[in-house]
Amino acid sequence: MTATRHAAPIAADWRDFLALTKPRVMRSVVFTGLCGMLAAPVALPVPIGITAILSIALAAGAAGTLNQWYEADIDARMKRTAARPLPAGRIDADSAFQFGVGLGVFSVALMGLVVNVFAAALLAVSILFYVVVYTIGLKRFTPQNIVIGGAAGAFPPLIGWVAATGELALLPLLMFALIFLWTPPHSWALALLIRDDYAKGGVPMMPVVAGARATRWQMLGYALAMAAVAVAPWPLGLTGSLYGTVAVIGSAIFVALTGWVVAVAAPMPAQMKPERVLFVYSIAYVLAMFAAIVADRWVA
């Protein structure tokens, strides 16, 4: 930790605490968690379902807050994150830590008391994985940080499914695997664009450590594995043709765009149009895959 974390705060308001929760990430977490719940063969009563989604949202906010608490020194060195509440001095480290822990404990307790203990346990594991394994154990020390750490973002559909059913099944495990394998090409597309910022922050992201060429080829490998997992629920009989069609077409485009990234191999961020297109498309892709799973279930 650096002195940045202990600087006297200046008039924090609710927007600064909201910023600590990483609301854009939270929206994706809530969406995939909701899709996991709606894809399950059991329909929860509406109040319990809302409580489960609220718990997932609060847990995501807790993880984001504790991530920013621990990484305030890194954030202060990076242009992309220097204006966040902690490095900017609008919130002090102790307040951020207490806020994050409070959100986390409340989210797990709420899930356990209102929904079920298994879902609460998975929720607790997801928070601890993101904060302890990824943020503390991996982020500063290995270029595999986003690969292993990608599991943290893959938990929500599992949690949503378990909230509804109380048990695991193959479909939510494949949903988990889809996000896990999607994370490296998605994250490295951005990392290639801002690799100098990561280098300045001292974060050993793959483009910084292994170089652009190796990163691009690894992106393609993960994209191919992701495509196989994305399509798998259809031939396995877990989904119907609606999802299968979306998965085949969407995944083919994803792989093609990743191949474009490899083929062009632009040397400078300003020239990296393929990376920009892939990054934007990857967000739409994962949302479409999960929406198609839900649509397939309800149409059928």
PDB file of C-alpha atoms in Angstrom:
ATOM      1  CA  MET A   1       0.000   0.000   0.000  1.00  0.00           C
ATOM      2  CA  THR A   2       1.119   3.568  -0.627  1.00  0.00           C
ATOM      3  CA  ALA A   3       0.362   6.902   0.945  1.00  0.00           C
ATOM      4  CA  THR A   4      -2.337   7.353  -1.665  1.00  0.00           C
ATOM      5  CA  ARG A   5      -4.608   5.094   0.317  1.00  0.00           C
ATOM      6  CA  HIS A   6      -4.344   7.173   3.442  1.00  0.00           C
ATOM      7  CA  ALA A   7      -4.693  10.650   1.974  1.00  0.00           C
ATOM      8  CA  ALA A   8      -7.338  12.808   3.641  1.00  0.00           C
ATOM      9  CA  PRO A   9     -10.565  12.487   1.672  1.00  0.00           C
ATOM     10  CA  ILE A  10     -12.406  15.450   0.205  1.00  0.00           C
ATOM     11  CA  ALA A  11     -16.172  15.509   0.534  1.00  0.00           C
ATOM     12  CA  ALA A  12     -17.115  12.055  -0.687  1.00  0.00           C
ATOM     13  CA  ASP A  13     -20.748  11.634  -1.687  1.00  0.00           C
ATOM     14  CA  TRP A  14     -22.936   8.711  -2.712  1.00  0.00           C
ATOM     15  CA  ARG A  15     -21.600   8.793  -6.278  1.00  0.00           C
ATOM     16  CA  ASP A  16     -18.092   8.037  -5.038  1.00  0.00           C
ATOM     17  CA  PHE A  17     -19.298   5.018  -3.077  1.00  0.00           C
ATOM     18  CA  LEU A  18     -21.283   3.905  -6.119  1.00  0.00           C
ATOM     19  CA  ALA A  19     -18.137   4.239  -8.255  1.00  0.00           C
ATOM     20  CA  LEU A  20     -16.322   1.925  -5.839  1.00  0.00           C
ATOM     21  CA  THR A  21     -18.777  -0.844  -6.695  1.00  0.00           C
ATOM     22  CA  LYS A  22     -17.861  -0.742 -10.429  1.00  0.00           C
ATOM     23  CA  PRO A  23     -21.482  -0.356 -11.608  1.00  0.00           C
ATOM     24  CA  ARG A  24     -20.717  -1.228 -15.251  1.00  0.00           C
ATOM     25  CA  VAL A  25     -19.217  -4.545 -14.185  1.00  0.00           C
ATOM     26  CA  MET A  26     -22.098  -5.034 -11.776  1.00  0.00           C
ATOM     27  CA  ARG A  27     -24.628  -4.749 -14.608  1.00  0.00           C
ATOM     28  CA  SER A  28     -22.968  -7.605 -16.480  1.00  0.00           C
ATOM     29  CA  VAL A  29     -22.790  -9.701 -13.318  1.00  0.00           C
ATOM     30  CA  VAL A  30     -26.473  -9.121 -12.581  1.00  0.00           C
ATOM     31  CA  PHE A  31     -27.440  -9.954 -16.164  1.00  0.00           C
ATOM     32  CA  THR A  32     -25.559 -13.265 -16.289  1.00  0.00           C
ATOM     33  CA  GLY A  33     -26.773 -14.172 -12.801  1.00  0.00           C
ATOM     34  CA  LEU A  34     -30.356 -13.435 -13.839  1.00  0.00           C
ATOM     35  CA  CYS A  35     -29.917 -15.535 -16.974  1.00  0.00           C
ATOM     36  CA  GLY A  36     -28.650 -18.441 -14.897  1.00  0.00           C
ATOM     37  CA  MET A  37     -31.724 -18.151 -12.703  1.00  0.00           C
ATOM     38  CA  LEU A  38     -34.185 -17.861 -15.598  1.00  0.00           C
ATOM     39  CA  ALA A  39     -32.591 -20.754 -17.480  1.00  0.00           C
ATOM     40  CA  ALA A  40     -33.150 -23.060 -14.505  1.00  0.00           C
ATOM     41  CA  PRO A  41     -36.060 -25.524 -14.629  1.00  0.00           C
ATOM     42  CA  VAL A  42     -37.447 -24.121 -11.360  1.00  0.00           C
ATOM     43  CA  ALA A  43     -39.146 -20.729 -11.154  1.00  0.00           C
ATOM     44  CA  LEU A  44     -38.536 -18.851  -7.921  1.00  0.00           C
ATOM     45  CA  PRO A  45     -41.265 -16.732  -6.348  1.00  0.00           C
ATOM     46  CA  VAL A  46     -40.704 -13.150  -7.518  1.00  0.00           C
ATOM     47  CA  PRO A  47     -39.715 -11.694  -4.099  1.00  0.00           C
ATOM     48  CA  ILE A  48     -37.136 -14.444  -3.552  1.00  0.00           C
ATOM     49  CA  GLY A  49     -35.808 -14.070  -7.093  1.00  0.00           C
ATOM     50  CA  ILE A  50     -35.417 -10.313  -6.627  1.00  0.00           C
ATOM     51  CA  THR A  51     -33.609 -10.933  -3.352  1.00  0.00           C
ATOM     52  CA  ALA A  52     -31.220 -13.361  -5.028  1.00  0.00           C
ATOM     53  CA  ILE A  53     -30.380 -10.867  -7.780  1.00  0.00           C
ATOM     54  CA  LEU A  54     -29.959  -8.084  -5.216  1.00  0.00           C
ATOM     55  CA  SER A  55     -27.554 -10.308  -3.279  1.00  0.00           C
ATOM     56  CA  ILE A  56     -25.532 -10.992  -6.435  1.00  0.00           C
ATOM     57  CA  ALA A  57     -25.415  -7.263  -7.211  1.00  0.00           C
ATOM     58  CA  LEU A  58     -24.278  -6.358  -3.692  1.00  0.00           C
ATOM     59  CA  ALA A  59     -21.632  -9.093  -3.767  1.00  0.00           C
ATOM     60  CA  ALA A  60     -20.303  -7.733  -7.070  1.00  0.00           C
ATOM     61  CA  GLY A  61     -20.182  -4.278  -5.507  1.00  0.00           C
ATOM     62  CA  ALA A  62     -18.317  -5.632  -2.505  1.00  0.00           C
ATOM     63  CA  ALA A  63     -15.736  -7.355  -4.715  1.00  0.00           C
ATOM     64  CA  GLY A  64     -15.273  -4.235  -6.845  1.00  0.00           C
ATOM     65  CA  THR A  65     -14.855  -2.053  -3.774  1.00  0.00           C
ATOM     66  CA  LEU A  66     -12.270  -4.308  -2.139  1.00  0.00           C
ATOM     67  CA  ASN A  67     -10.458  -4.609  -5.467  1.00  0.00           C
ATOM     68  CA  GLN A  68     -10.157  -0.824  -5.663  1.00  0.00           C
ATOM     69  CA  TRP A  69      -9.178  -0.614  -2.008  1.00  0.00           C
ATOM     70  CA  TYR A  70      -6.260  -2.985  -2.547  1.00  0.00           C
ATOM     71  CA  GLU A  71      -5.215  -1.576  -5.930  1.00  0.00           C
ATOM     72  CA  ALA A  72      -5.355   2.143  -5.125  1.00  0.00           C
ATOM     73  CA  ASP A  73      -1.605   2.472  -5.698  1.00  0.00           C
ATOM     74  CA  ILE A  74      -1.862   0.843  -9.137  1.00  0.00           C
ATOM     75  CA  ASP A  75      -4.908   2.922 -10.039  1.00  0.00           C
ATOM     76  CA  ALA A  76      -3.042   6.107  -9.148  1.00  0.00           C
ATOM     77  CA  ARG A  77      -0.338   5.320 -11.725  1.00  0.00           C
ATOM     78  CA  MET A  78      -2.706   4.489 -14.584  1.00  0.00           C
ATOM     79  CA  LYS A  79      -4.408   7.153 -16.674  1.00  0.00           C
ATOM     80  CA  ARG A  80      -7.534   5.022 -17.086  1.00  0.00           C
ATOM     81  CA  THR A  81      -8.104   4.698 -13.329  1.00  0.00           C
ATOM     82  CA  ALA A  82      -6.423   7.716 -11.725  1.00  0.00           C
ATOM     83  CA  ALA A  83      -9.731   9.531 -11.248  1.00  0.00           C
ATOM     84  CA  ARG A  84     -11.296   6.748  -9.182  1.00  0.00           C
ATOM     85  CA  PRO A  85     -12.374   7.812  -5.671  1.00  0.00           C
ATOM     86  CA  LEU A  86      -9.439   6.296  -3.760  1.00  0.00           C
ATOM     87  CA  PRO A  87      -6.468   7.504  -5.845  1.00  0.00           C
ATOM     88  CA  ALA A  88      -8.204  10.867  -6.297  1.00  0.00           C
ATOM     89  CA  GLY A  89      -8.452  11.199  -2.507  1.00  0.00           C
ATOM     90  CA  ARG A  90     -12.235  11.520  -2.298  1.00  0.00           C
ATOM     91  CA  ILE A  91     -12.560   8.444  -0.063  1.00  0.00           C
ATOM     92  CA  ASP A  92     -10.071   7.138   2.503  1.00  0.00           C
ATOM     93  CA  ALA A  93      -8.864   3.539   2.557  1.00  0.00           C
ATOM     94  CA  ASP A  94     -10.518   2.609   5.857  1.00  0.00           C
ATOM     95  CA  SER A  95     -13.937   3.789   4.701  1.00  0.00           C
ATOM     96  CA  ALA A  96     -13.608   1.882   1.427  1.00  0.00           C
ATOM     97  CA  PHE A  97     -12.536  -1.293   3.223  1.00  0.00           C
ATOM     98  CA  GLN A  98     -15.389  -1.122   5.724  1.00  0.00           C
ATOM     99  CA  PHE A  99     -17.891  -0.405   2.958  1.00  0.00           C
ATOM    100  CA  GLY A 100     -16.659  -3.357   0.897  1.00  0.00           C
ATOM    101  CA  VAL A 101     -16.633  -5.819   3.791  1.00  0.00           C
ATOM    102  CA  GLY A 102     -20.058  -4.639   4.926  1.00  0.00           C
ATOM    103  CA  LEU A 103     -21.554  -5.120   1.476  1.00  0.00           C
ATOM    104  CA  GLY A 104     -19.999  -8.565   1.178  1.00  0.00           C
ATOM    105  CA  VAL A 105     -21.171  -9.839   4.545  1.00  0.00           C
ATOM    106  CA  PHE A 106     -24.669  -8.460   4.020  1.00  0.00           C
ATOM    107  CA  SER A 107     -24.990  -9.948   0.526  1.00  0.00           C
ATOM    108  CA  VAL A 108     -23.997 -13.442   1.663  1.00  0.00           C
ATOM    109  CA  ALA A 109     -26.203 -13.285   4.768  1.00  0.00           C
ATOM    110  CA  LEU A 110     -29.178 -12.098   2.708  1.00  0.00           C
ATOM    111  CA  MET A 111     -28.731 -14.887   0.152  1.00  0.00           C
ATOM    112  CA  GLY A 112     -28.378 -17.516   2.879  1.00  0.00           C
ATOM    113  CA  LEU A 113     -31.350 -16.377   4.954  1.00  0.00           C
ATOM    114  CA  VAL A 114     -33.820 -15.720   2.124  1.00  0.00           C
ATOM    115  CA  VAL A 115     -32.747 -17.986  -0.745  1.00  0.00           C
ATOM    116  CA  ASN A 116     -30.578 -20.992   0.175  1.00  0.00           C
ATOM    117  CA  VAL A 117     -27.293 -21.786   1.868  1.00  0.00           C
ATOM    118  CA  PHE A 118     -25.656 -23.358  -1.210  1.00  0.00           C
ATOM    119  CA  ALA A 119     -26.183 -20.181  -3.244  1.00  0.00           C
ATOM    120  CA  ALA A 120     -24.845 -18.118  -0.333  1.00  0.00           C
ATOM    121  CA  ALA A 121     -21.744 -20.309  -0.126  1.00  0.00           C
ATOM    122  CA  LEU A 122     -21.072 -19.876  -3.858  1.00  0.00           C
ATOM    123  CA  LEU A 123     -21.588 -16.141  -3.477  1.00  0.00           C
ATOM    124  CA  ALA A 124     -19.026 -16.015  -0.664  1.00  0.00           C
ATOM    125  CA  VAL A 125     -16.563 -18.064  -2.741  1.00  0.00           C
ATOM    126  CA  SER A 126     -16.996 -15.691  -5.687  1.00  0.00           C
ATOM    127  CA  ILE A 127     -16.173 -12.643  -3.545  1.00  0.00           C
ATOM    128  CA  LEU A 128     -13.168 -14.314  -1.940  1.00  0.00           C
ATOM    129  CA  PHE A 129     -11.917 -15.585  -5.281  1.00  0.00           C
ATOM    130  CA  TYR A 130     -12.016 -12.130  -6.847  1.00  0.00           C
ATOM    131  CA  VAL A 131     -10.467 -10.355  -3.875  1.00  0.00           C
ATOM    132  CA  VAL A 132      -8.015 -12.899  -2.456  1.00  0.00           C
ATOM    133  CA  VAL A 133      -7.077 -15.095  -5.423  1.00  0.00           C
ATOM    134  CA  TYR A 134      -7.258 -12.592  -8.284  1.00  0.00           C
ATOM    135  CA  THR A 135      -6.664  -9.154  -6.749  1.00  0.00           C
ATOM    136  CA  ILE A 136      -4.151 -10.086  -4.052  1.00  0.00           C
ATOM    137  CA  GLY A 137      -2.675 -13.351  -5.299  1.00  0.00           C
ATOM    138  CA  LEU A 138      -2.489 -12.973  -9.080  1.00  0.00           C
ATOM    139  CA  LYS A 139      -2.949  -9.448 -10.443  1.00  0.00           C
ATOM    140  CA  ARG A 140       0.506  -8.092  -9.556  1.00  0.00           C
ATOM    141  CA  PHE A 141       2.516 -11.260 -10.068  1.00  0.00           C
ATOM    142  CA  THR A 142       1.574 -13.216 -13.194  1.00  0.00           C
ATOM    143  CA  PRO A 143       0.403 -12.582 -16.764  1.00  0.00           C
ATOM    144  CA  GLN A 144      -2.043 -15.442 -16.163  1.00  0.00           C
ATOM    145  CA  ASN A 145      -3.912 -13.126 -13.777  1.00  0.00           C
ATOM    146  CA  ILE A 146      -6.875 -12.592 -16.077  1.00  0.00           C
ATOM    147  CA  VAL A 147      -6.972 -16.260 -17.124  1.00  0.00           C
ATOM    148  CA  ILE A 148      -7.271 -17.753 -13.656  1.00  0.00           C
ATOM    149  CA  GLY A 149      -9.014 -14.684 -12.306  1.00  0.00           C
ATOM    150  CA  GLY A 150     -11.618 -14.984 -15.037  1.00  0.00           C
ATOM    151  CA  ALA A 151     -13.318 -17.615 -12.909  1.00  0.00           C
ATOM    152  CA  ALA A 152     -14.491 -14.845 -10.582  1.00  0.00           C
ATOM    153  CA  GLY A 153     -16.649 -13.315 -13.311  1.00  0.00           C
ATOM    154  CA  ALA A 154     -17.972 -16.727 -14.298  1.00  0.00           C
ATOM    155  CA  PHE A 155     -19.697 -17.462 -10.979  1.00  0.00           C
ATOM    156  CA  PRO A 156     -22.952 -15.442 -11.426  1.00  0.00           C
ATOM    157  CA  PRO A 157     -24.829 -17.884 -13.712  1.00  0.00           C
ATOM    158  CA  LEU A 158     -23.890 -20.732 -11.363  1.00  0.00           C
ATOM    159  CA  ILE A 159     -25.175 -18.719  -8.405  1.00  0.00           C
ATOM    160  CA  GLY A 160     -28.382 -17.785 -10.218  1.00  0.00           C
ATOM    161  CA  TRP A 161     -29.057 -21.412 -11.156  1.00  0.00           C
ATOM    162  CA  VAL A 162     -28.323 -22.689  -7.633  1.00  0.00           C
ATOM    163  CA  ALA A 163     -30.500 -19.932  -6.161  1.00  0.00           C
ATOM    164  CA  ALA A 164     -33.396 -21.361  -8.178  1.00  0.00           C
ATOM    165  CA  THR A 165     -32.707 -25.082  -7.883  1.00  0.00           C
ATOM    166  CA  GLY A 166     -30.446 -25.601  -4.886  1.00  0.00           C
ATOM    167  CA  GLU A 167     -28.117 -27.772  -6.967  1.00  0.00           C
ATOM    168  CA  LEU A 168     -25.636 -27.703  -9.848  1.00  0.00           C
ATOM    169  CA  ALA A 169     -26.146 -29.107 -13.349  1.00  0.00           C
ATOM    170  CA  LEU A 170     -24.245 -29.366 -16.617  1.00  0.00           C
ATOM    171  CA  LEU A 171     -25.818 -26.318 -18.317  1.00  0.00           C
ATOM    172  CA  PRO A 172     -24.763 -23.762 -15.678  1.00  0.00           C
ATOM    173  CA  LEU A 173     -21.304 -25.343 -15.601  1.00  0.00           C
ATOM    174  CA  LEU A 174     -21.054 -24.754 -19.354  1.00  0.00           C
ATOM    175  CA  MET A 175     -22.241 -21.174 -18.807  1.00  0.00           C
ATOM    176  CA  PHE A 176     -19.441 -20.812 -16.261  1.00  0.00           C
ATOM    177  CA  ALA A 177     -16.927 -22.235 -18.747  1.00  0.00           C
ATOM    178  CA  LEU A 178     -18.148 -19.922 -21.494  1.00  0.00           C
ATOM    179  CA  ILE A 179     -17.405 -16.808 -19.431  1.00  0.00           C
ATOM    180  CA  PHE A 180     -14.130 -18.284 -18.186  1.00  0.00           C
ATOM    181  CA  LEU A 181     -12.853 -18.882 -21.737  1.00  0.00           C
ATOM    182  CA  TRP A 182     -14.335 -15.625 -23.072  1.00  0.00           C
ATOM    183  CA  THR A 183     -12.493 -13.498 -20.520  1.00  0.00           C
ATOM    184  CA  PRO A 184      -8.909 -13.741 -21.926  1.00  0.00           C
ATOM    185  CA  PRO A 185      -9.660 -12.662 -25.520  1.00  0.00           C
ATOM    186  CA  HIS A 186     -12.049  -9.987 -24.273  1.00  0.00           C
ATOM    187  CA  SER A 187      -9.628  -8.604 -21.675  1.00  0.00           C
ATOM    188  CA  TRP A 188      -6.487  -8.910 -23.787  1.00  0.00           C
ATOM    189  CA  ALA A 189      -8.134  -7.020 -26.659  1.00  0.00           C
ATOM    190  CA  LEU A 190      -8.366  -4.071 -24.273  1.00  0.00           C
ATOM    191  CA  ALA A 191      -4.941  -4.769 -22.765  1.00  0.00           C
ATOM    192  CA  LEU A 192      -3.332  -4.519 -26.208  1.00  0.00           C
ATOM    193  CA  LEU A 193      -4.906  -1.096 -26.641  1.00  0.00           C
ATOM    194  CA  ILE A 194      -3.708   0.223 -23.277  1.00  0.00           C
ATOM    195  CA  ARG A 195      -0.591  -1.898 -22.713  1.00  0.00           C
ATOM    196  CA  ASP A 196       1.527   1.195 -21.967  1.00  0.00           C
ATOM    197  CA  ASP A 197      -0.880   2.139 -19.181  1.00  0.00           C
ATOM    198  CA  TYR A 198      -0.613  -1.339 -17.681  1.00  0.00           C
ATOM    199  CA  ALA A 199       3.178  -1.174 -17.947  1.00  0.00           C
ATOM    200  CA  LYS A 200       3.152   2.174 -16.162  1.00  0.00           C
ATOM    201  CA  GLY A 201       0.979   0.705 -13.432  1.00  0.00           C
ATOM    202  CA  GLY A 202       3.321  -2.252 -12.999  1.00  0.00           C
ATOM    203  CA  VAL A 203       0.630  -4.807 -13.912  1.00  0.00           C
ATOM    204  CA  PRO A 204       2.101  -7.860 -15.731  1.00  0.00           C
ATOM    205  CA  MET A 205      -0.672  -8.219 -18.292  1.00  0.00           C
ATOM    206  CA  MET A 206       0.072 -10.614 -21.144  1.00  0.00           C
ATOM    207  CA  PRO A 207       0.867  -7.923 -23.781  1.00  0.00           C
ATOM    208  CA  VAL A 208       3.327  -6.299 -21.365  1.00  0.00           C
ATOM    209  CA  VAL A 209       5.119  -9.514 -20.403  1.00  0.00           C
ATOM    210  CA  ALA A 210       4.827 -11.787 -23.453  1.00  0.00           C
ATOM    211  CA  GLY A 211       4.387  -9.211 -26.195  1.00  0.00           C
ATOM    212  CA  ALA A 212       1.595  -8.517 -28.667  1.00  0.00           C
ATOM    213  CA  ARG A 213       2.228 -11.457 -31.019  1.00  0.00           C
ATOM    214  CA  ALA A 214       2.078 -14.149 -28.316  1.00  0.00           C
ATOM    215  CA  THR A 215      -0.966 -12.478 -26.781  1.00  0.00           C
ATOM    216  CA  ARG A 216      -2.855 -12.459 -30.077  1.00  0.00           C
ATOM    217  CA  TRP A 217      -2.211 -16.147 -30.747  1.00  0.00           C
ATOM    218  CA  GLN A 218      -3.336 -17.027 -27.221  1.00  0.00           C
ATOM    219  CA  MET A 219      -6.479 -14.975 -27.796  1.00  0.00           C
ATOM    220  CA  LEU A 220      -7.238 -17.084 -30.854  1.00  0.00           C
ATOM    221  CA  GLY A 221      -6.707 -20.322 -28.923  1.00  0.00           C
ATOM    222  CA  TYR A 222      -9.095 -19.227 -26.184  1.00  0.00           C
ATOM    223  CA  ALA A 223     -11.626 -18.023 -28.775  1.00  0.00           C
ATOM    224  CA  LEU A 224     -11.664 -21.455 -30.421  1.00  0.00           C
ATOM    225  CA  ALA A 225     -12.087 -23.227 -27.082  1.00  0.00           C
ATOM    226  CA  MET A 226     -14.804 -20.750 -26.100  1.00  0.00           C
ATOM    227  CA  ALA A 227     -16.666 -21.355 -29.358  1.00  0.00           C
ATOM    228  CA  ALA A 228     -16.677 -25.103 -28.741  1.00  0.00           C
ATOM    229  CA  VAL A 229     -18.071 -24.629 -25.234  1.00  0.00           C
ATOM    230  CA  ALA A 230     -20.620 -22.068 -26.454  1.00  0.00           C
ATOM    231  CA  VAL A 231     -22.053 -24.459 -29.041  1.00  0.00           C
ATOM    232  CA  ALA A 232     -21.886 -27.577 -26.811  1.00  0.00           C
ATOM    233  CA  PRO A 233     -25.275 -27.182 -25.038  1.00  0.00           C
ATOM    234  CA  TRP A 234     -27.086 -27.662 -28.364  1.00  0.00           C
ATOM    235  CA  PRO A 235     -25.711 -31.085 -29.436  1.00  0.00           C
ATOM    236  CA  LEU A 236     -25.840 -32.190 -25.797  1.00  0.00           C
ATOM    237  CA  GLY A 237     -29.583 -31.587 -25.818  1.00  0.00           C
ATOM    238  CA  LEU A 238     -29.456 -28.939 -23.089  1.00  0.00           C
ATOM    239  CA  THR A 239     -30.827 -26.225 -25.390  1.00  0.00           C
ATOM    240  CA  GLY A 240     -32.762 -26.089 -28.625  1.00  0.00           C
ATOM    241  CA  SER A 241     -32.088 -24.810 -32.106  1.00  0.00           C
ATOM    242  CA  LEU A 242     -32.762 -21.164 -31.252  1.00  0.00           C
ATOM    243  CA  TYR A 243     -29.780 -21.038 -28.930  1.00  0.00           C
ATOM    244  CA  GLY A 244     -27.752 -23.325 -31.189  1.00  0.00           C
ATOM    245  CA  THR A 245     -28.175 -21.020 -34.173  1.00  0.00           C
ATOM    246  CA  VAL A 246     -27.189 -17.934 -32.184  1.00  0.00           C
ATOM    247  CA  ALA A 247     -24.200 -19.759 -30.680  1.00  0.00           C
ATOM    248  CA  VAL A 248     -22.895 -21.055 -34.005  1.00  0.00           C
ATOM    249  CA  ILE A 249     -23.202 -17.732 -35.836  1.00  0.00           C
ATOM    250  CA  GLY A 250     -22.087 -15.563 -32.930  1.00  0.00           C
ATOM    251  CA  SER A 251     -19.104 -17.755 -32.101  1.00  0.00           C
ATOM    252  CA  ALA A 252     -18.020 -17.966 -35.741  1.00  0.00           C
ATOM    253  CA  ILE A 253     -17.964 -14.165 -35.908  1.00  0.00           C
ATOM    254  CA  PHE A 254     -16.001 -14.014 -32.643  1.00  0.00           C
ATOM    255  CA  VAL A 255     -13.375 -16.444 -33.945  1.00  0.00           C
ATOM    256  CA  ALA A 256     -13.184 -14.592 -37.267  1.00  0.00           C
ATOM    257  CA  LEU A 257     -12.634 -11.268 -35.509  1.00  0.00           C
ATOM    258  CA  THR A 258      -9.918 -12.803 -33.348  1.00  0.00           C
ATOM    259  CA  GLY A 259      -8.303 -14.191 -36.491  1.00  0.00           C
ATOM    260  CA  TRP A 260      -8.413 -10.657 -37.906  1.00  0.00           C
ATOM    261  CA  VAL A 261      -6.549  -9.439 -34.812  1.00  0.00           C
ATOM    262  CA  VAL A 262      -3.845 -12.050 -35.442  1.00  0.00           C
ATOM    263  CA  ALA A 263      -3.646 -11.381 -39.183  1.00  0.00           C
ATOM    264  CA  VAL A 264      -3.344  -7.598 -38.993  1.00  0.00           C
ATOM    265  CA  ALA A 265      -0.959  -7.579 -36.011  1.00  0.00           C
ATOM    266  CA  ALA A 266      -1.002  -3.782 -35.780  1.00  0.00           C
ATOM    267  CA  PRO A 267       2.118  -2.508 -33.990  1.00  0.00           C
ATOM    268  CA  MET A 268       0.623   0.611 -32.383  1.00  0.00           C
ATOM    269  CA  PRO A 269      -2.624   1.066 -30.395  1.00  0.00           C
ATOM    270  CA  ALA A 270      -3.811   3.794 -32.779  1.00  0.00           C
ATOM    271  CA  GLN A 271      -3.729   1.229 -35.600  1.00  0.00           C
ATOM    272  CA  MET A 272      -5.487  -1.547 -33.674  1.00  0.00           C
ATOM    273  CA  LYS A 273      -8.923  -1.391 -35.275  1.00  0.00           C
ATOM    274  CA  PRO A 274      -9.383  -5.191 -35.082  1.00  0.00           C
ATOM    275  CA  GLU A 275      -8.764  -5.136 -31.324  1.00  0.00           C
ATOM    276  CA  ARG A 276     -11.286  -2.322 -30.861  1.00  0.00           C
ATOM    277  CA  VAL A 277     -13.917  -4.111 -32.913  1.00  0.00           C
ATOM    278  CA  LEU A 278     -13.323  -7.395 -31.093  1.00  0.00           C
ATOM    279  CA  PHE A 279     -13.542  -5.748 -27.676  1.00  0.00           C
ATOM    280  CA  VAL A 280     -16.881  -4.123 -28.471  1.00  0.00           C
ATOM    281  CA  TYR A 281     -18.239  -7.232 -30.181  1.00  0.00           C
ATOM    282  CA  SER A 282     -17.154  -9.482 -27.306  1.00  0.00           C
ATOM    283  CA  ILE A 283     -19.424  -7.604 -24.908  1.00  0.00           C
ATOM    284  CA  ALA A 284     -22.411  -7.931 -27.240  1.00  0.00           C
ATOM    285  CA  TYR A 285     -21.510 -11.580 -27.851  1.00  0.00           C
ATOM    286  CA  VAL A 286     -21.594 -12.746 -24.249  1.00  0.00           C
ATOM    287  CA  LEU A 287     -24.833 -10.870 -23.583  1.00  0.00           C
ATOM    288  CA  ALA A 288     -26.401 -12.438 -26.689  1.00  0.00           C
ATOM    289  CA  MET A 289     -25.318 -15.953 -25.682  1.00  0.00           C
ATOM    290  CA  PHE A 290     -26.926 -15.686 -22.273  1.00  0.00           C
ATOM    291  CA  ALA A 291     -30.060 -13.988 -23.574  1.00  0.00           C
ATOM    292  CA  ALA A 292     -30.387 -16.785 -26.156  1.00  0.00           C
ATOM    293  CA  ILE A 293     -30.165 -19.459 -23.461  1.00  0.00           C
ATOM    294  CA  VAL A 294     -33.058 -17.849 -21.612  1.00  0.00           C
ATOM    295  CA  ALA A 295     -35.067 -17.230 -24.782  1.00  0.00           C
ATOM    296  CA  ASP A 296     -34.547 -20.832 -25.862  1.00  0.00           C
ATOM    297  CA  ARG A 297     -35.843 -22.127 -22.552  1.00  0.00           C
ATOM    298  CA  TRP A 298     -38.935 -19.931 -22.507  1.00  0.00           C
ATOM    299  CA  VAL A 299     -39.769 -20.342 -26.192  1.00  0.00           C
ATOM    300  CA  ALA A 300     -39.498 -24.101 -25.842  1.00  0.00           C
TER     301      ALA A 300
END
